[in-house]
Amino acid sequence: MAESNPEINWDLEAYNLPEVQQNDLNQLLRLCEKHLKSYDKQLISKAFKLTYQSHKEGVRASGEPYYLHPLAVAAIIVEEIGLDDVSVAAALLHDTVEDTSVTLEDIQKHFGEVVVKLIDGLTKISGFFQSKGAKQAETFMKLLVYMADDLRVVLIKFADRLHNMRTLHHLPKPKQLRIANETSELYAPFAHRFGLYNIKSELEDLCLKASDEQAYKYIARRLKEKKDMRESFIREFMEPIREQLERSGFNFEIKGRPKHIFSIHKKMVRQQKPFEEIYDLFAIRIILDRPHAKEDCWRVYSFITDEYTPIPERFRDFISVPKANGYQSLHTTVITKRGRKVEVQIRTRQMDEIAEQGLAAHWKYKQGSEGGEGLDKFVNWVREVLENPGAESAQEFVKDFQLNLYSREIYVFTPNGELRTLPQGATPIDFAFDIHSQIGERAISAKVNGRLVPLRHKLSSGDQVEIVTGKVPNMNPDWIDYVVTHKARARLRQFLKHEQRKISDLGREAWEKKADRNKFELSDQDLARIARKLGFSSIQAMFFAIGNESYEINRLVKAVRSFLSKGRFEADDQEVNLHQARKLDSSEVIEDMQTANAHTLTLDGNLGNIKYSFAGCCKPIPGDDVMGYVSKEGLLKIHRSNCRNLMHLMKTSENAVQEVQWTKNTGGKFIGGIKVIGEDRQGLVNDLSDLLSNKLKTNMKGIHVESDDGTFEGTIVVHVEDLDHLRSVIANIRKVSGVKSAYRLE
Ligand code: MN
């Protein structure tokens, strides 16, 4: 069969490149020589010759000849990802079929089955990423399918995107922003998932450069200024360790890179801290060169802690328990003699390469040891997990690879093709609550991939789930056993509590009638004592038992009558009671909550008889994830779940922490802080206060403004009803002209 383009010299082996291009090729071959164990020089040369010829007319936005792009992508494949010669050839040819007259048949004829499969995969994949209407889910699933087909396709795609991002500044600004946006939404998270740490970091930095060049340049400049200081600090810090390592015969490398620009930026914005404070938290990494094994990491750890004082809470052993994406390392934070905190990471060379290159490194190692089986194994595993989650062989493979990317989460779809991530073991009930609490409440039945299934059916990745709902809530107390998500569980607990309350209200009503008829006069404390005497943990528990008729109300009437007639219990009873009462004095609150409320409280204004207040440190508002902390004095403080103080308290006394839930109508007013950053323009403060008080009818408690060098920084404190309210206020502030960012103060 004849090739598609007669202008190309298809006798690729004989074709002579012009001198400049021959030099380009030689450079690439030198890289292969340096980084690849073995490679087919002929294959790579042929691929380069074809790409050069077919892209001859093409010019990039930078004005450079087009072929330099595939060449650069191929170089990334060799140098930064470390794939094989087939991948290098595919990288060289990756745009030919899509952008030139070269066809897949041509590629097949001249490069064979493997290369053509890679190119075909690449061409298709790029279509999914580009098609505007592409659903997130669709993209994801197809990427998975292609990955399962050949992981190299995905890696080449990332290399392609990386080079496009590196040369992004040549494009017009709107296009830059669109591509940067797509990169931060699709490529960077995927790179992270695949453990391609270096690529992920660089992609994020380049996105920041495109979207906020000022911030990017500022941080880049400060990093450069600090470089000498950082290096001399590391030298000084490492000197005693280095000596010890050398004495003990270790081969090692020390790295002390700062965090990447994007993550510094993110922290500066989120934590509202100046560059210095964030920057100072860099980590020193000690990499043990081959043949060191993981046991050696522990020896090095002991060298470090002999020299410097470790902070025990900051110790992490990711060697015994690797992260989901395969990351392994020992982390410890120590304090220098001058009081500076330094994080030290200790790992072997292999762990380091896996940390930075993720799957690619896994593949490399597996390939090295088993002659190319690694990739096949990986591919098979992904297939197996996709087709049959929970299968034992798949589980074993996870252990083998320590790369359980998919074992903790499943991906399912709504009928519209929207992707939802749920924990492993999730059921249609979890799914329903994940979509909306009303759907969960009204769920009657579920269809998975078009077939009716019980609501307790366990979902698998790739399932398309449809929930059939009724007009009215249909919740069933048994559902609590079939859910794994926090959202569903929280709502069901609330429901159970509500059901329980209805029952205990019945009990209370019955009791009140009896009390009226018998003209009992009894304080709540006395009734509580009687309830306990009768074996109940609280009044509430007693009323519940009466309400559901498991306890005869007349027994209570009898006990009260005897209590009132004697004025007190019998002497021996009293002793028991005092004993109980004493115990309850110190931990009454916790006891009551644990028994009566089944570990869950509802924040409804009075929490039964328990007094509570909101923590001043994190100022929770309705809608926040919250936890209660019971102080030694028996007071319940409500914190936000991510509150640092709470974390600290939890460490000292975990038992004192209680789950709490908001009820729907709190009706109260809460205080929220908002940070506003923008251009310092005239009238901005006026516009903001006009927006708040006139348009949003939100009470402002205070506003504090600072401006510096044309930048406006304000803190606004407002009264809000709940989290949604605060969010909508923030969203509206963002729309004010001149405002660059607005976010909640943490
Ligand atoms: Mn490309």
CSV table of C-alpha atoms in Angstrom, one decimal, residues 309-572:
chain,number,residue,atom,x,y,z
A,309,THR,CA,15.8,17.0,69.3
A,310,PRO,CA,12.8,15.5,67.4
A,311,ILE,CA,9.2,16.7,67.8
A,312,PRO,CA,7.4,13.4,68.4
A,313,GLU,CA,4.1,14.5,67.0
A,314,ARG,CA,5.7,15.3,63.7
A,315,PHE,CA,7.1,11.8,63.1
A,316,ARG,CA,5.7,10.0,60.1
A,317,ASP,CA,6.5,6.5,58.9
A,318,PHE,CA,5.4,6.3,55.3
A,319,ILE,CA,7.8,3.4,54.8
A,320,SER,CA,5.7,0.9,56.8
A,321,VAL,CA,2.5,2.6,55.8
A,322,PRO,CA,3.0,4.1,52.3
A,323,LYS,CA,0.6,6.7,51.0
A,324,ALA,CA,-2.1,5.8,48.5
A,325,ASN,CA,0.0,6.7,45.5
A,326,GLY,CA,2.9,4.6,46.6
A,327,TYR,CA,4.9,7.3,48.4
A,328,GLN,CA,7.4,6.0,50.9
A,329,SER,CA,9.6,8.0,53.2
A,330,LEU,CA,10.4,8.6,56.9
A,331,HIS,CA,9.6,12.1,58.0
A,332,THR,CA,10.7,13.7,61.2
A,333,THR,CA,10.8,17.3,62.4
A,334,VAL,CA,13.7,18.3,64.7
A,335,ILE,CA,14.7,21.5,66.5
A,336,THR,CA,18.1,23.0,66.0
A,337,LYS,CA,20.1,24.5,68.8
A,338,ARG,CA,18.9,27.9,67.8
A,339,GLY,CA,15.3,26.7,68.0
A,340,ARG,CA,14.6,26.4,64.3
A,341,LYS,CA,12.3,23.6,63.2
A,342,VAL,CA,13.5,21.5,60.3
A,343,GLU,CA,11.7,18.7,58.6
A,344,VAL,CA,14.0,15.8,57.5
A,345,GLN,CA,12.9,13.2,55.1
A,346,ILE,CA,14.8,10.0,54.8
A,347,ARG,CA,14.4,7.5,51.9
A,348,THR,CA,16.2,5.2,49.6
A,349,ARG,CA,16.9,6.2,46.0
A,350,GLN,CA,14.1,4.0,44.7
A,351,MET,CA,11.6,5.5,47.1
A,352,ASP,CA,12.8,8.9,46.0
A,353,GLU,CA,12.3,8.1,42.3
A,354,ILE,CA,8.9,6.7,43.0
A,355,ALA,CA,8.0,9.9,45.0
A,356,GLU,CA,9.0,12.1,42.1
A,357,GLN,CA,8.1,10.0,39.1
A,358,GLY,CA,5.3,7.9,40.4
A,359,LEU,CA,4.1,5.1,38.2
A,360,ALA,CA,6.8,5.7,35.7
A,361,ALA,CA,9.4,4.8,38.3
A,362,HIS,CA,7.4,1.8,39.5
A,363,TRP,CA,7.3,0.6,35.9
A,364,LYS,CA,11.0,1.2,35.5
A,365,TYR,CA,11.9,-0.8,38.6
A,366,LYS,CA,9.5,-3.6,37.8
A,367,GLN,CA,10.8,-3.7,34.3
A,368,GLY,CA,14.4,-3.7,35.5
A,369,SER,CA,13.8,-6.7,37.7
A,370,GLU,CA,11.4,-8.7,35.7
A,371,GLY,CA,12.1,-7.9,32.1
A,372,GLY,CA,9.1,-5.7,31.1
A,373,GLU,CA,6.5,-7.5,33.1
A,374,GLY,CA,5.9,-4.6,35.4
A,375,LEU,CA,3.8,-2.6,33.0
A,376,ASP,CA,1.8,-5.7,31.9
A,377,LYS,CA,1.1,-6.5,35.5
A,378,PHE,CA,0.0,-2.9,36.2
A,379,VAL,CA,-2.2,-2.9,33.2
A,380,ASN,CA,-3.8,-6.2,34.2
A,381,TRP,CA,-4.3,-5.0,37.7
A,382,VAL,CA,-6.1,-1.8,36.6
A,383,ARG,CA,-8.3,-3.9,34.3
A,384,GLU,CA,-9.1,-6.3,37.1
A,385,VAL,CA,-9.9,-3.6,39.5
A,386,LEU,CA,-12.1,-1.9,36.9
A,387,GLU,CA,-13.9,-5.0,36.0
A,388,ASN,CA,-14.1,-6.7,39.4
A,389,PRO,CA,-13.4,-4.5,42.4
A,390,GLY,CA,-12.7,-6.4,45.6
A,391,ALA,CA,-11.4,-9.5,43.8
A,392,GLU,CA,-8.8,-11.2,45.9
A,393,SER,CA,-6.2,-11.3,43.2
A,394,ALA,CA,-6.6,-7.6,42.7
A,395,GLN,CA,-6.2,-7.0,46.4
A,396,GLU,CA,-3.0,-9.0,46.4
A,397,PHE,CA,-1.7,-7.0,43.5
A,398,VAL,CA,-2.4,-3.8,45.4
A,399,LYS,CA,-0.2,-5.1,48.2
A,400,ASP,CA,2.4,-6.1,45.7
A,401,PHE,CA,2.5,-2.8,44.0
A,402,GLN,CA,1.7,-0.7,47.1
A,403,LEU,CA,-0.1,1.5,44.8
A,404,ASN,CA,-3.7,1.2,45.8
A,405,LEU,CA,-4.8,4.1,43.7
A,406,TYR,CA,-8.3,2.8,43.4
A,407,SER,CA,-8.8,0.6,46.4
A,408,ARG,CA,-10.2,3.3,48.7
A,409,GLU,CA,-12.5,5.1,46.3
A,410,ILE,CA,-14.9,4.2,43.6
A,411,TYR,CA,-16.1,6.3,40.7
A,412,VAL,CA,-19.7,6.2,39.7
A,413,PHE,CA,-21.9,8.2,37.4
A,414,THR,CA,-25.2,10.0,37.6
A,415,PRO,CA,-27.7,9.3,34.7
A,416,ASN,CA,-26.3,12.6,33.2
A,417,GLY,CA,-22.8,11.2,33.1
A,418,GLU,CA,-21.6,13.3,36.0
A,419,LEU,CA,-18.8,11.7,38.0
A,420,ARG,CA,-19.1,11.1,41.7
A,421,THR,CA,-16.4,9.8,44.0
A,422,LEU,CA,-17.5,7.6,46.8
A,423,PRO,CA,-15.6,5.5,49.3
A,424,GLN,CA,-15.3,1.8,48.6
A,425,GLY,CA,-18.3,-0.1,49.9
A,426,ALA,CA,-20.7,2.7,49.1
A,427,THR,CA,-24.4,1.8,48.3
A,428,PRO,CA,-27.1,3.6,46.3
A,429,ILE,CA,-28.1,5.2,49.6
A,430,ASP,CA,-24.7,6.9,49.9
A,431,PHE,CA,-25.0,7.9,46.3
A,432,ALA,CA,-28.4,9.4,46.8
A,433,PHE,CA,-27.3,11.4,49.8
A,434,ASP,CA,-24.2,12.5,48.0
A,435,ILE,CA,-26.4,14.0,45.2
A,436,HIS,CA,-28.7,15.8,47.6
A,437,SER,CA,-30.1,15.1,51.0
A,438,GLN,CA,-33.7,15.3,49.6
A,439,ILE,CA,-32.9,12.5,47.1
A,440,GLY,CA,-31.5,10.4,49.9
A,441,GLU,CA,-34.5,11.0,52.1
A,442,ARG,CA,-37.0,10.1,49.4
A,443,ALA,CA,-35.1,7.2,47.8
A,444,ILE,CA,-37.4,4.2,47.1
A,445,SER,CA,-35.3,2.0,44.9
A,446,ALA,CA,-32.2,2.2,42.7
A,447,LYS,CA,-31.1,1.2,39.2
A,448,VAL,CA,-27.5,0.3,38.5
A,449,ASN,CA,-26.6,0.2,34.9
A,450,GLY,CA,-30.3,0.0,34.1
A,451,ARG,CA,-31.1,-2.9,36.4
A,452,LEU,CA,-33.1,-2.7,39.6
A,453,VAL,CA,-30.9,-3.4,42.7
A,454,PRO,CA,-31.6,-3.4,46.4
A,455,LEU,CA,-30.7,-0.1,48.1
A,456,ARG,CA,-28.0,-2.0,50.1
A,457,HIS,CA,-26.3,-3.2,46.9
A,458,LYS,CA,-22.5,-2.3,46.9
A,459,LEU,CA,-21.6,-0.1,44.0
A,460,SER,CA,-18.5,-0.6,41.8
A,461,SER,CA,-16.4,1.8,39.8
A,462,GLY,CA,-18.0,2.7,36.5
A,463,ASP,CA,-21.5,2.0,37.6
A,464,GLN,CA,-24.2,4.4,36.4
A,465,VAL,CA,-26.6,4.9,39.2
A,466,GLU,CA,-30.2,6.1,39.1
A,467,ILE,CA,-32.3,6.7,42.2
A,468,VAL,CA,-36.0,6.4,42.1
A,469,THR,CA,-37.6,8.8,44.6
A,470,GLY,CA,-41.0,9.2,46.1
A,471,LYS,CA,-42.9,12.3,46.9
A,472,VAL,CA,-42.4,12.1,50.6
A,473,PRO,CA,-39.4,11.0,52.8
A,474,ASN,CA,-39.0,7.3,52.9
A,475,MET,CA,-36.1,6.8,55.3
A,476,ASN,CA,-35.7,3.6,57.1
A,477,PRO,CA,-33.7,3.2,60.3
A,478,ASP,CA,-32.0,0.0,58.9
A,479,TRP,CA,-30.3,2.1,56.3
A,480,ILE,CA,-27.7,3.2,58.8
A,481,ASP,CA,-26.2,-0.3,58.4
A,482,TYR,CA,-25.7,0.1,54.7
A,483,VAL,CA,-24.0,3.5,54.5
A,484,VAL,CA,-20.3,4.4,54.6
A,485,THR,CA,-20.3,8.1,53.8
A,486,HIS,CA,-20.3,10.7,56.5
A,487,LYS,CA,-23.1,12.6,54.8
A,488,ALA,CA,-25.6,9.7,54.7
A,489,ARG,CA,-24.7,8.5,58.1
A,490,ALA,CA,-25.1,12.0,59.6
A,491,ARG,CA,-28.5,12.5,58.1
A,492,LEU,CA,-29.6,9.0,59.1
A,493,ARG,CA,-28.5,9.5,62.6
A,494,GLN,CA,-30.3,12.7,62.8
A,495,PHE,CA,-33.4,10.9,61.5
A,496,LEU,CA,-33.0,8.1,64.1
A,497,LYS,CA,-32.7,10.7,66.8
A,498,HIS,CA,-35.7,12.4,65.5
A,499,GLU,CA,-37.6,9.1,65.6
A,500,GLN,CA,-36.3,8.4,69.1
A,501,ARG,CA,-37.4,11.9,70.2
A,502,LYS,CA,-40.9,11.3,68.8
A,503,ILE,CA,-41.1,8.1,70.9
A,504,SER,CA,-39.7,9.7,74.0
A,505,ASP,CA,-42.1,12.6,73.6
A,506,LEU,CA,-44.9,10.1,73.7
A,507,GLY,CA,-43.4,8.7,76.9
A,508,ARG,CA,-43.1,12.2,78.4
A,509,GLU,CA,-46.7,13.1,77.5
A,510,ALA,CA,-47.9,9.9,79.1
A,511,TRP,CA,-45.9,10.6,82.2
A,512,GLU,CA,-47.1,14.2,82.4
A,513,LYS,CA,-50.7,13.1,82.4
A,514,LYS,CA,-50.0,10.6,85.2
A,515,ALA,CA,-48.1,13.3,87.2
A,516,ASP,CA,-51.0,15.7,86.8
A,517,ARG,CA,-53.6,13.2,87.8
A,518,ASN,CA,-51.6,12.2,90.9
A,519,LYS,CA,-50.6,15.8,91.6
A,520,PHE,CA,-46.9,14.9,91.9
A,521,GLU,CA,-44.6,17.7,92.6
A,522,LEU,CA,-41.2,16.7,91.6
A,523,SER,CA,-38.1,18.6,90.5
A,524,ASP,CA,-36.3,17.5,87.3
A,525,GLN,CA,-33.3,16.6,89.4
A,526,ASP,CA,-35.4,14.3,91.6
A,527,LEU,CA,-37.0,12.7,88.5
A,528,ALA,CA,-33.5,12.2,87.1
A,529,ARG,CA,-32.4,10.4,90.3
A,530,ILE,CA,-35.5,8.2,90.1
A,531,ALA,CA,-34.8,7.4,86.5
A,532,ARG,CA,-31.3,6.3,87.4
A,533,LYS,CA,-32.5,4.4,90.4
A,534,LEU,CA,-34.7,2.5,88.0
A,535,GLY,CA,-31.7,1.7,85.9
A,536,PHE,CA,-32.0,4.3,83.1
A,537,SER,CA,-29.1,6.5,82.0
A,538,SER,CA,-31.2,9.6,81.8
A,539,ILE,CA,-34.8,10.9,81.9
A,540,GLN,CA,-34.8,10.9,78.2
A,541,ALA,CA,-33.9,7.2,78.1
A,542,MET,CA,-36.7,6.4,80.5
A,543,PHE,CA,-39.3,8.3,78.5
A,544,PHE,CA,-38.1,6.5,75.4
A,545,ALA,CA,-38.7,3.2,77.1
A,546,ILE,CA,-42.1,4.3,78.2
A,547,GLY,CA,-42.9,5.7,74.8
A,548,ASN,CA,-42.1,2.4,73.0
A,549,GLU,CA,-43.9,0.5,75.7
A,550,SER,CA,-40.9,-1.5,76.8
A,551,TYR,CA,-41.3,-0.1,80.3
A,552,GLU,CA,-44.5,-0.1,82.2
A,553,ILE,CA,-45.4,3.5,83.2
A,554,ASN,CA,-47.0,2.4,86.4
A,555,ARG,CA,-43.7,1.2,87.7
A,556,LEU,CA,-42.5,4.8,87.5
A,557,VAL,CA,-45.6,6.1,89.2
A,558,LYS,CA,-45.0,3.6,92.0
A,559,ALA,CA,-41.4,4.6,92.4
A,560,VAL,CA,-42.2,8.3,92.4
A,561,ARG,CA,-45.0,7.8,95.0
A,562,SER,CA,-42.6,5.9,97.2
A,563,PHE,CA,-39.9,8.5,96.8
A,564,LEU,CA,-42.3,11.3,97.7
A,565,SER,CA,-43.8,9.6,100.7
A,566,LYS,CA,-40.4,8.8,102.2
A,567,GLY,CA,-38.9,12.1,101.0
A,568,ARG,CA,-35.9,10.0,100.1
A,569,PHE,CA,-34.8,6.5,99.2
A,570,GLU,CA,-33.9,3.9,101.7
A,571,ALA,CA,-30.6,4.3,103.4
A,572,ASP,CA,-28.8,1.6,101.5
